XYZ file of C-alpha atoms in Angstrom:
661
model
C 0.000 0.000 0.000
C 1.819 3.071 -1.263
C 1.332 6.715 -0.490
C 0.618 9.370 -3.097
C 3.079 10.201 -5.819
C 4.425 13.745 -6.338
C 1.874 16.532 -6.786
C -1.021 14.342 -5.583
C -0.309 11.648 -8.157
C 0.155 14.340 -10.791
C -3.249 15.936 -10.149
C -2.449 19.089 -8.135
C 0.653 21.109 -7.296
C 0.502 21.592 -3.532
C 4.168 22.322 -2.774
C 3.464 25.926 -1.720
C -0.191 25.510 -0.845
C -0.266 26.548 2.816
C 2.111 29.456 2.338
C 0.166 30.674 -0.725
C -3.109 30.377 1.173
C -1.778 32.432 4.079
C -0.220 35.049 1.795
C -3.448 35.461 -0.155
C -5.470 35.919 3.019
C -2.884 38.425 4.217
C -2.922 40.270 0.868
C -6.673 40.731 1.081
C -6.392 41.980 4.636
C -3.645 44.434 3.662
C -5.964 45.787 0.955
C -8.837 46.159 3.434
C -6.562 47.880 5.924
C -5.308 50.271 3.242
C -8.856 51.088 2.123
C -10.179 51.561 5.658
C -7.190 53.346 7.164
C -8.095 56.823 8.310
C -5.496 59.507 7.583
C -3.458 60.672 10.557
C -3.666 64.282 9.433
C -4.650 65.995 12.683
C -3.249 65.891 16.189
C -6.517 64.488 17.425
C -6.389 61.674 14.884
C -2.810 60.798 15.840
C -3.583 60.844 19.560
C -6.694 58.710 19.096
C -4.742 56.262 16.950
C -1.945 56.142 19.524
C -4.426 55.164 22.218
C -5.979 52.509 19.985
C -2.606 50.951 19.133
C -1.458 51.064 22.747
C -4.644 49.372 23.999
C -4.436 46.712 21.296
C -0.790 46.019 22.095
C -1.347 45.744 25.840
C -4.303 43.443 25.313
C -2.260 41.273 22.948
C 0.658 40.798 25.342
C -1.593 40.205 28.348
C -1.160 43.596 30.009
C 1.721 44.792 32.167
C 2.320 44.288 35.888
C 2.907 47.192 38.243
C 6.482 48.402 38.435
C 8.178 47.795 41.790
C 8.523 50.664 44.233
C 12.031 49.433 45.037
C 13.954 47.551 42.353
C 16.773 46.728 44.816
C 19.524 48.089 42.580
C 22.840 46.520 43.587
C 26.195 47.547 42.129
C 28.393 44.455 42.229
C 31.530 45.890 40.603
C 32.883 49.056 38.997
C 35.540 49.481 36.337
C 37.316 52.825 36.040
C 37.999 53.714 32.415
C 39.427 56.764 30.674
C 36.800 59.493 31.127
C 34.104 57.203 32.517
C 33.395 54.186 34.658
C 31.260 51.115 34.108
C 29.080 49.891 36.963
C 28.019 46.251 36.860
C 24.657 45.991 38.546
C 21.550 43.939 39.128
C 18.004 44.982 39.869
C 14.717 43.176 40.335
C 11.938 43.890 37.858
C 9.779 41.535 39.939
C 10.602 39.977 43.308
C 13.211 37.284 42.763
C 13.531 38.040 39.040
C 16.852 39.755 38.442
C 17.960 41.879 35.514
C 21.683 42.297 34.834
C 23.057 45.515 33.386
C 26.109 47.678 32.775
C 25.838 51.377 33.486
C 28.319 53.623 31.664
C 28.816 56.826 33.686
C 30.781 59.830 32.359
C 33.124 61.767 34.607
C 31.547 64.854 36.163
C 28.603 65.393 38.462
C 25.932 65.930 35.837
C 23.036 65.801 35.620
C 23.628 64.011 32.335
C 21.191 62.871 29.681
C 20.466 59.145 29.893
C 20.089 56.449 27.246
C 18.603 53.011 27.768
C 20.409 50.580 25.471
C 18.215 47.588 24.553
C 20.199 44.623 23.262
C 19.207 42.645 20.198
C 19.717 38.967 19.498
C 23.341 38.348 20.300
C 24.149 35.836 23.007
C 26.574 38.063 24.915
C 24.003 40.899 24.949
C 25.323 43.878 26.937
C 28.955 42.701 26.845
C 29.043 42.077 23.095
C 32.005 44.102 21.744
C 29.891 46.044 19.231
C 27.370 46.919 21.925
C 30.214 48.039 24.180
C 31.527 50.278 21.392
C 28.141 51.952 20.957
C 27.844 52.560 24.694
C 31.378 53.981 24.816
C 30.543 56.395 21.966
C 27.580 57.672 23.976
C 29.272 57.872 27.378
C 32.244 59.682 25.809
C 29.745 62.297 24.636
C 28.315 62.819 28.109
C 25.476 60.271 28.321
C 24.777 57.889 31.162
C 24.050 54.638 29.317
C 22.291 51.654 30.854
C 22.799 48.488 28.767
C 20.524 45.662 29.851
C 20.540 41.905 29.256
C 17.173 40.783 27.883
C 15.676 37.657 29.407
C 17.266 34.581 27.833
C 20.506 36.381 26.942
C 23.729 37.373 28.627
C 23.592 36.496 32.312
C 19.864 35.737 32.218
C 19.666 32.297 30.630
C 16.482 30.522 31.741
C 17.060 26.883 30.835
C 20.221 25.130 31.961
C 21.280 21.835 33.460
C 22.116 22.496 37.134
C 24.657 19.660 37.129
C 26.627 20.682 34.045
C 25.705 24.363 33.905
C 25.079 24.010 30.181
C 22.031 25.436 28.470
C 19.172 23.045 27.793
C 17.577 25.486 25.352
C 19.825 27.881 23.478
C 20.949 29.208 20.144
C 20.253 32.065 17.800
C 21.533 34.686 20.232
C 18.527 34.154 22.488
C 16.013 33.476 19.711
C 15.459 29.839 20.671
C 14.953 30.614 24.369
C 12.519 33.374 23.490
C 10.506 31.112 21.191
C 10.546 28.226 23.657
C 9.175 30.423 26.436
C 7.019 32.306 23.957
C 5.075 29.158 23.078
C 4.073 28.775 26.727
C 2.943 32.380 27.053
C 1.010 32.026 23.820
C -0.921 29.038 25.158
C -2.047 31.313 27.984
C -3.270 33.985 25.562
C -0.402 36.346 26.351
C 2.996 37.116 24.838
C 6.445 36.812 26.365
C 6.979 40.387 25.099
C 5.291 41.359 28.358
C 8.472 40.334 30.191
C 10.702 42.346 27.842
C 8.570 45.479 28.069
C 8.211 45.327 31.836
C 11.956 44.824 32.269
C 12.616 47.801 29.977
C 10.247 50.048 31.936
C 11.942 49.052 35.177
C 15.340 49.699 33.588
C 14.116 53.154 32.611
C 13.158 53.690 36.269
C 16.669 52.709 37.339
C 18.149 55.166 34.849
C 15.752 58.031 35.589
C 16.129 57.775 39.361
C 19.901 58.197 39.324
C 21.101 61.452 40.883
C 23.461 62.035 37.965
C 20.747 61.691 35.288
C 18.402 64.397 34.034
C 15.094 62.502 33.960
C 13.706 64.959 31.410
C 16.400 63.938 28.925
C 15.956 60.204 28.445
C 16.460 58.326 25.210
C 16.239 54.703 24.148
C 17.870 52.759 21.349
C 18.614 49.230 20.210
C 18.922 47.163 17.076
C 16.939 44.186 15.797
C 15.196 42.709 18.842
C 16.495 45.704 20.789
C 14.895 47.974 18.209
C 11.552 46.242 18.734
C 11.978 46.651 22.495
C 12.605 50.336 21.817
C 9.358 50.586 19.869
C 7.345 48.699 22.475
C 8.719 50.787 25.325
C 8.037 54.112 23.636
C 4.501 52.976 22.805
C 3.551 52.258 26.425
C 5.792 54.674 28.341
C 5.805 58.411 27.687
C 9.115 59.188 29.387
C 11.604 58.750 26.501
C 12.280 62.112 24.849
C 14.153 60.554 21.902
C 13.807 57.136 20.282
C 16.215 55.420 17.890
C 15.004 51.957 16.839
C 17.487 50.375 14.435
C 17.180 47.442 12.001
C 13.700 46.710 13.332
C 11.279 48.540 11.034
C 9.612 47.488 7.785
C 6.050 46.665 6.725
C 4.453 43.319 7.453
C 3.554 43.003 3.777
C 7.170 43.336 2.620
C 8.371 41.058 5.401
C 5.809 38.361 4.574
C 6.943 38.248 0.945
C 10.427 37.136 1.917
C 9.561 33.925 3.770
C 11.354 35.217 6.869
C 10.636 34.129 10.420
C 10.442 36.349 13.458
C 10.712 35.231 17.047
C 8.082 35.067 19.748
C 8.307 38.438 21.489
C 8.413 40.242 18.138
C 5.410 38.329 16.813
C 2.008 39.735 17.794
C -1.026 37.525 17.268
C -3.656 39.095 15.034
C -1.475 42.029 13.957
C -2.372 41.736 10.259
C -6.084 41.286 10.944
C -6.053 44.249 13.320
C -4.254 46.386 10.731
C -1.350 47.101 13.099
C 1.982 47.606 11.355
C 5.402 48.923 12.355
C 4.467 52.419 11.200
C 1.557 52.412 13.641
C 4.021 52.063 16.500
C 6.295 54.790 15.131
C 3.431 57.204 14.480
C 2.399 56.781 18.106
C 5.683 58.402 19.195
C 4.793 61.759 17.617
C 6.099 64.351 18.148
C 9.254 63.159 19.993
C 12.447 63.046 17.890
C 12.656 59.704 16.102
C 15.725 58.253 14.417
C 15.118 55.130 12.342
C 18.301 53.232 11.571
C 18.168 50.759 8.701
C 20.478 48.630 6.577
C 20.341 48.533 2.787
C 20.962 44.773 2.722
C 19.054 43.852 5.874
C 18.092 40.203 5.545
C 15.373 40.451 8.209
C 13.719 43.850 7.731
C 13.352 44.651 3.998
C 14.434 48.190 3.230
C 11.468 48.852 0.901
C 9.212 48.498 3.911
C 11.433 50.822 5.937
C 10.939 53.671 3.467
C 7.182 53.110 3.355
C 6.865 52.959 7.144
C 8.919 56.104 7.681
C 6.919 58.015 5.068
C 3.678 57.106 6.854
C 5.249 58.141 10.138
C 6.340 61.512 8.763
C 2.760 62.269 7.740
C 1.619 61.661 11.311
C 4.429 63.850 12.664
C 3.439 66.567 10.208
C 0.177 66.921 12.145
C 2.329 68.288 14.970
C 4.422 70.412 12.575
C 7.232 68.034 13.535
C 8.072 66.148 10.346
C 11.648 67.340 10.844
C 11.782 65.273 14.021
C 11.886 62.096 11.934
C 15.144 60.966 10.400
C 15.860 57.834 8.392
C 19.436 56.672 7.963
C 20.135 53.689 5.708
C 23.633 52.263 6.087
C 25.289 50.231 3.352
C 25.306 47.168 5.579
C 23.473 43.913 6.171
C 21.447 43.524 9.380
C 23.757 45.191 11.869
C 24.417 46.684 15.288
C 23.789 50.236 16.464
C 27.534 50.828 16.288
C 27.704 49.635 12.665
C 25.138 52.261 11.701
C 27.977 54.671 12.352
C 27.982 58.304 13.388
C 24.463 59.498 12.409
C 22.729 57.802 15.350
C 25.203 59.250 17.865
C 25.004 62.688 16.235
C 21.220 62.504 16.569
C 21.347 61.811 20.296
C 23.882 64.585 20.864
C 21.839 67.102 18.875
C 18.522 66.210 20.530
C 19.524 65.320 24.097
C 23.185 66.128 24.597
C 25.193 69.024 25.947
C 27.299 69.561 22.840
C 28.170 68.409 19.360
C 29.050 64.790 18.776
C 32.744 63.918 19.009
C 33.813 60.557 17.628
C 35.592 58.305 20.105
C 39.185 57.572 19.142
C 39.756 54.584 21.454
C 36.907 52.289 22.475
C 38.960 50.218 24.926
C 36.542 47.289 24.882
C 36.601 45.200 28.062
C 36.882 41.421 28.235
C 33.329 40.186 28.629
C 33.661 38.404 31.969
C 34.929 41.603 33.593
C 31.527 43.175 32.914
C 29.485 40.420 34.528
C 27.172 41.557 37.291
C 27.088 38.068 38.823
C 30.080 35.941 39.897
C 29.615 33.199 37.308
C 27.763 35.205 34.676
C 24.397 33.647 35.548
C 21.532 34.984 37.645
C 20.328 31.433 38.226
C 23.671 30.479 39.712
C 23.937 33.696 41.730
C 20.475 33.636 43.279
C 19.345 30.202 44.544
C 15.675 31.232 44.612
C 15.769 33.005 41.252
C 12.444 32.827 39.461
C 12.291 32.000 35.773
C 10.082 33.257 32.997
C 7.863 30.177 33.287
C 7.530 30.789 37.040
C 6.053 34.191 36.210
C 3.536 32.648 33.840
C 2.639 29.873 36.269
C 1.954 32.398 39.017
C -0.091 34.561 36.655
C -2.224 31.579 35.647
C -2.726 30.595 39.281
C -3.851 34.135 40.028
C -6.278 34.047 37.111
C -7.673 30.684 38.216
C -8.531 32.084 41.643
C -10.716 34.801 40.128
C -12.261 33.028 37.128
C -14.938 30.342 36.987
C -15.733 28.191 33.951
C -18.975 28.549 32.076
C -20.261 25.001 32.458
C -23.169 23.183 34.043
C -22.826 19.419 33.692
C -20.263 16.695 34.294
C -17.035 17.391 36.170
C -13.511 18.556 35.244
C -10.182 17.635 36.824
C -10.560 20.619 39.115
C -13.988 19.439 40.238
C -15.722 22.059 38.139
C -18.845 21.392 36.136
C -18.442 20.634 32.434
C -21.111 21.337 29.842
C -20.210 19.622 26.545
C -22.259 22.155 24.600
C -20.188 24.980 26.045
C -16.968 23.092 25.362
C -18.030 22.431 21.771
C -18.769 26.117 21.277
C -15.409 27.105 22.754
C -13.563 24.675 20.495
C -15.384 25.897 17.398
C -14.726 29.536 18.294
C -11.098 28.953 19.296
C -10.237 27.318 15.976
C -12.719 29.173 13.738
C -14.339 25.902 12.728
C -17.423 27.618 11.328
C -15.376 29.149 8.509
C -16.733 28.783 4.980
C -16.297 25.232 3.714
C -15.833 24.223 0.090
C -18.039 21.632 -1.559
C -16.187 18.367 -1.073
C -16.431 16.924 -4.622
C -13.875 14.167 -3.975
C -11.809 12.924 -6.948
C -9.970 9.642 -7.222
C -6.445 9.559 -8.545
C -6.357 5.739 -8.586
C -7.960 2.611 -7.137
C -6.142 -0.536 -6.005
C -7.423 -3.984 -5.115
C -5.340 -6.366 -3.053
C -4.932 -8.173 0.256
C -8.691 -8.205 0.636
C -8.979 -4.409 0.562
C -10.345 -1.866 -1.845
C -8.133 1.224 -1.686
C -9.001 4.577 -3.237
C -6.659 7.560 -3.362
C -8.743 10.727 -3.169
C -8.313 14.456 -2.937
C -10.853 17.136 -2.121
C -11.052 20.792 -1.204
C -11.828 21.966 2.299
C -11.703 25.696 1.485
C -12.257 27.629 -1.709
C -10.699 30.925 -2.839
C -8.096 30.681 -1.540
C -8.112 26.950 -2.066
C -6.976 24.218 0.264
C -6.605 20.712 -1.125
C -6.298 17.743 1.220
C -5.726 14.097 0.414
C -6.775 10.790 1.850
C -6.512 7.063 1.403
C -9.912 5.365 1.606
C -9.507 1.677 2.506
C -12.477 -0.712 2.774
C -12.594 -4.321 3.933
C -15.683 -6.004 2.427
C -15.389 -8.879 4.921
C -15.455 -6.657 7.984
C -18.517 -7.034 10.210
C -18.212 -3.539 11.667
C -19.868 -0.773 9.749
C -18.792 2.238 11.773
C -16.119 3.933 9.623
C -13.146 5.845 11.009
C -11.072 8.854 10.037
C -7.428 8.106 10.798
C -4.951 10.883 11.635
C -1.408 9.533 11.535
C 1.138 12.129 12.615
C 2.587 12.299 9.093
C -0.535 11.161 7.278
C -0.200 9.037 4.161
C 3.546 9.737 4.120
C 3.771 6.924 6.685
C 2.715 4.419 4.017
C 3.743 1.770 2.992
C 5.268 1.098 6.445
C 1.795 1.370 7.987
C 0.009 -0.882 5.480
C -0.618 -3.605 8.056
C -1.988 -1.038 10.499
C -4.361 0.319 7.862
C -5.533 -3.216 7.067
C -6.179 -3.889 10.764
C -8.106 -0.648 11.105
C -10.166 -1.433 8.011
C -10.988 -4.860 9.455
C -12.042 -3.233 12.720
C -14.040 -0.345 11.264
C -15.056 -1.551 7.811
C -13.862 1.592 6.057
C -11.127 4.008 7.092
C -9.990 7.311 5.637
C -6.333 8.095 6.350
C -6.395 11.864 5.971
C -3.684 14.397 5.143
C -4.690 17.782 6.582
C -3.022 20.768 4.932
C 0.749 20.694 5.176
C 0.827 16.989 6.089
C 1.682 13.870 4.095
C 0.909 14.157 0.389
C 0.044 17.853 0.762
C 3.155 18.776 2.773
C 4.644 22.167 1.944
C 8.134 22.402 0.555
C 10.790 23.455 3.073
C 11.294 27.218 3.282
C 15.083 27.521 3.824
C 15.126 31.017 5.302
C 17.352 31.467 7.229
C 19.496 28.874 5.530
C 20.761 27.337 8.779
C 17.308 26.019 9.693
C 17.068 22.264 9.268
C 14.663 20.938 11.910
C 11.217 20.843 10.362
C 9.020 20.840 13.461
C 11.362 22.701 15.774
C 12.009 26.359 16.415
C 12.417 28.420 13.233
C 11.679 25.502 10.891
C 9.122 25.581 8.074
C 6.289 24.494 10.365
C 7.210 27.296 12.770
C 7.129 29.807 9.920
C 3.703 28.738 8.651
C 2.218 28.496 12.138
C 3.428 31.986 13.048
C 2.097 33.444 9.794
C -1.306 31.959 10.599
C -1.250 33.634 14.012
C -0.706 37.034 12.395
C -4.110 36.453 10.784
C -5.603 35.683 14.210
C -5.889 32.059 13.150
C -3.890 28.901 13.802
C -2.467 26.256 11.517
C -3.399 23.722 14.188
C -7.025 24.862 14.018
C -6.994 24.800 10.226
C -5.959 21.157 10.372
C -8.742 20.363 12.825
C -11.105 21.946 10.288
C -9.674 19.708 7.553
C -10.247 16.646 9.736
C -13.860 17.716 10.250
C -14.312 17.960 6.491
C -12.829 14.464 6.217
C -15.476 13.326 8.720
C -18.157 14.757 6.429
C -16.649 13.073 3.381
C -16.579 9.711 5.147
C -20.155 10.104 6.352
C -21.273 10.826 2.796
C -19.202 8.000 1.311
C -20.535 5.390 3.744
C -24.032 6.704 4.429
C -23.491 6.677 8.188
C -24.434 9.364 10.672
C -21.502 8.947 13.035
C -17.892 7.913 12.598
C -14.903 7.105 14.766
C -11.639 9.014 14.945
C -8.201 7.478 15.386
C -5.187 9.715 15.976
C -1.506 9.392 16.814
C 0.889 11.994 18.202
C -0.040 15.435 16.910
C -2.692 13.661 14.846
C -4.277 12.564 18.143
C -4.615 16.225 19.092
C -6.319 16.956 15.767
C -8.647 13.988 16.283
C -9.495 15.003 19.853
C -10.463 18.558 18.952
C -12.396 17.424 15.887
C -14.357 15.071 18.136
C -14.982 17.876 20.596
C -16.331 20.085 17.807
C -18.872 17.745 16.186
C -21.799 15.582 17.245
C -21.047 13.032 14.534
C -18.333 11.107 16.375
C -19.114 8.222 18.723
C -15.654 6.798 19.417
C -12.141 8.232 19.606
C -8.836 6.372 19.844
C -5.897 8.543 20.897
C -2.376 7.163 20.783
C 0.501 9.173 22.283
C -1.727 12.181 22.881
C 0.360 15.249 23.666
C 0.171 16.797 27.128
C -2.492 19.369 27.837
C -1.709 22.961 26.905
C -1.879 24.172 30.507
C 0.548 21.469 31.554
C 2.970 22.563 28.834
C 2.475 26.237 29.698
C 3.304 25.697 33.353
C 6.222 23.258 33.069
C 9.791 24.511 33.193
C 10.695 22.090 30.427
C 8.114 20.760 27.994
C 8.108 19.009 24.584
C 8.231 21.946 22.165
C 6.496 21.226 18.863
C 5.759 23.969 16.334
C 2.762 21.949 15.134
C 1.074 22.726 18.461
C 1.301 26.507 18.056
C -1.977 27.953 19.344
C -2.878 31.207 21.085
C -5.153 31.395 24.117
C -6.269 27.771 24.188
C -6.612 27.118 27.921
C -10.386 27.626 28.004
C -10.739 24.479 25.900
C -7.718 22.532 27.080
C -7.224 18.817 26.456
C -8.601 17.596 29.840
C -11.726 19.714 29.403
C -12.420 18.290 25.935
C -11.852 14.757 27.226
C -14.315 15.379 30.056
C -16.865 16.798 27.631
C -16.598 13.693 25.450
C -17.115 11.534 28.524
C -20.269 13.449 29.452
C -21.530 12.985 25.892
C -20.981 9.250 26.139
C -18.289 9.193 23.456
C -15.976 6.258 24.023
C -12.359 7.391 24.330
C -9.548 4.828 24.154
C -6.024 5.948 25.054
């Protein structure tokens, strides 16, 4: 029993199907946003838009906690340099959650202007030589500069083996840690960006409250991920008087065309559907001086989008007669550091915040990294035995939510002893995964039919959505000698790609159920998408930054989920099997991630009477609250805890659906 040949046995080219589907949906939304966008041509319009964007952003990341009254700033070491010193310090953005930083302090009493330096994705973070050089340029010109390690970088690694001290999750200059933690926060309907933004606000407190800093002259800058932190901070906090986000601006439309990925804290669920783009953040800064640094050959933030975003921003600034407060500098570089953007960014800070004209630093005198550590071993987790981690914060937040929320249910009983109403659960599942979306007429077509080993096998394909189209495939196997006449939809983890190795299993299932449909939801088996090799070092398909990650994250930008789309495809397979066999109810059999698809399909329809789940993944709450969990990009979902796995299982039990595990 073979699987399908290339291009659905030569019937349909599906190699780019999921990506094309997502891009077409995004294109239509971009057009709607463009047509409906109100001009930001008055101060009132800009201020109203700023409030709208800020509220949307805060809602998307799950809000922000209160800043501490006392951050317990502790200077652990100081290095005297020529014309300045560097203080190595820690502070607590939340109790037991330490932030490590270097504070560059110029000679003289001040008060000096201050700059918060947000680090991008480089593992060494604040002690990276290029980041040191940028900070030295600023301190030499009279700025107090606070360079901060983001969570997951520098001295703030979150996942390490206590016996070996080595990282359990790492790579990509912090990207992998951010995405690993980000998946957990996403399950809870929040975004790990909340941690970054809160830390940055607390860092701004530390800077502003220094006796040698003029709190009316605060600026913020950073590149790449640090540039996004700069944008987020300036959106929610009105204290910065100058902003300089670098290599972190484009348009979502230009970015989507490239096939690029972006990591968890930079990725905001529903941004495309909500019509929120990078320019909407920048326009919200008006009228404070804004320097946008960009790179002509930036491989992450296309320069065409930079020009478009800055032009939109200038129009908003013009409402304040402040278009001159916006400057774009494009360096002849690839994606690069603040320092690599050269003198214009430092000149801008000196002109807008400083006490004199910019003077280029002749000798940067970069320090060996370990000398700038704020903790003895370069690790907050080693330095503070009771140090909390980013998943501790989420776990405590969820526990706090649970104490104030009650489920909407009236029958049965959940693991927590709460009542379960299967009708409510079904509604939640259908809403969570948008399962009432428009369905295409099935119109199944056979590519071939085989007879052998007592089975009739048909290879079929059918559409589940139309315009843009989604084609799914399935192998329909019938055993005429079987006594059972309750057919089953089978969801192998890799669909029909697991054939012919699973031929005996299919034959056994056909004997047990009479007829089975081994289905390939979009992106699986015979309708798998081609690998998207951007960046070119990605080679793990279902891991962080692989093709599955890319497609799943693109779906989230549309306020949808690839996981939910596949559940929808399974439901359409249920309808096809019901029509093909003339039965009212079917069974579902799933394995691995396919078991998750089968479970949620069963929870969403009344036409399933039995479910077999093999190697069902852990519940989403369990994964969200575990320090280490089995990351799988195929399980990328936002805000799923209200219809978590245990709740759906309980609802099926109340309905009398037999569940075998």
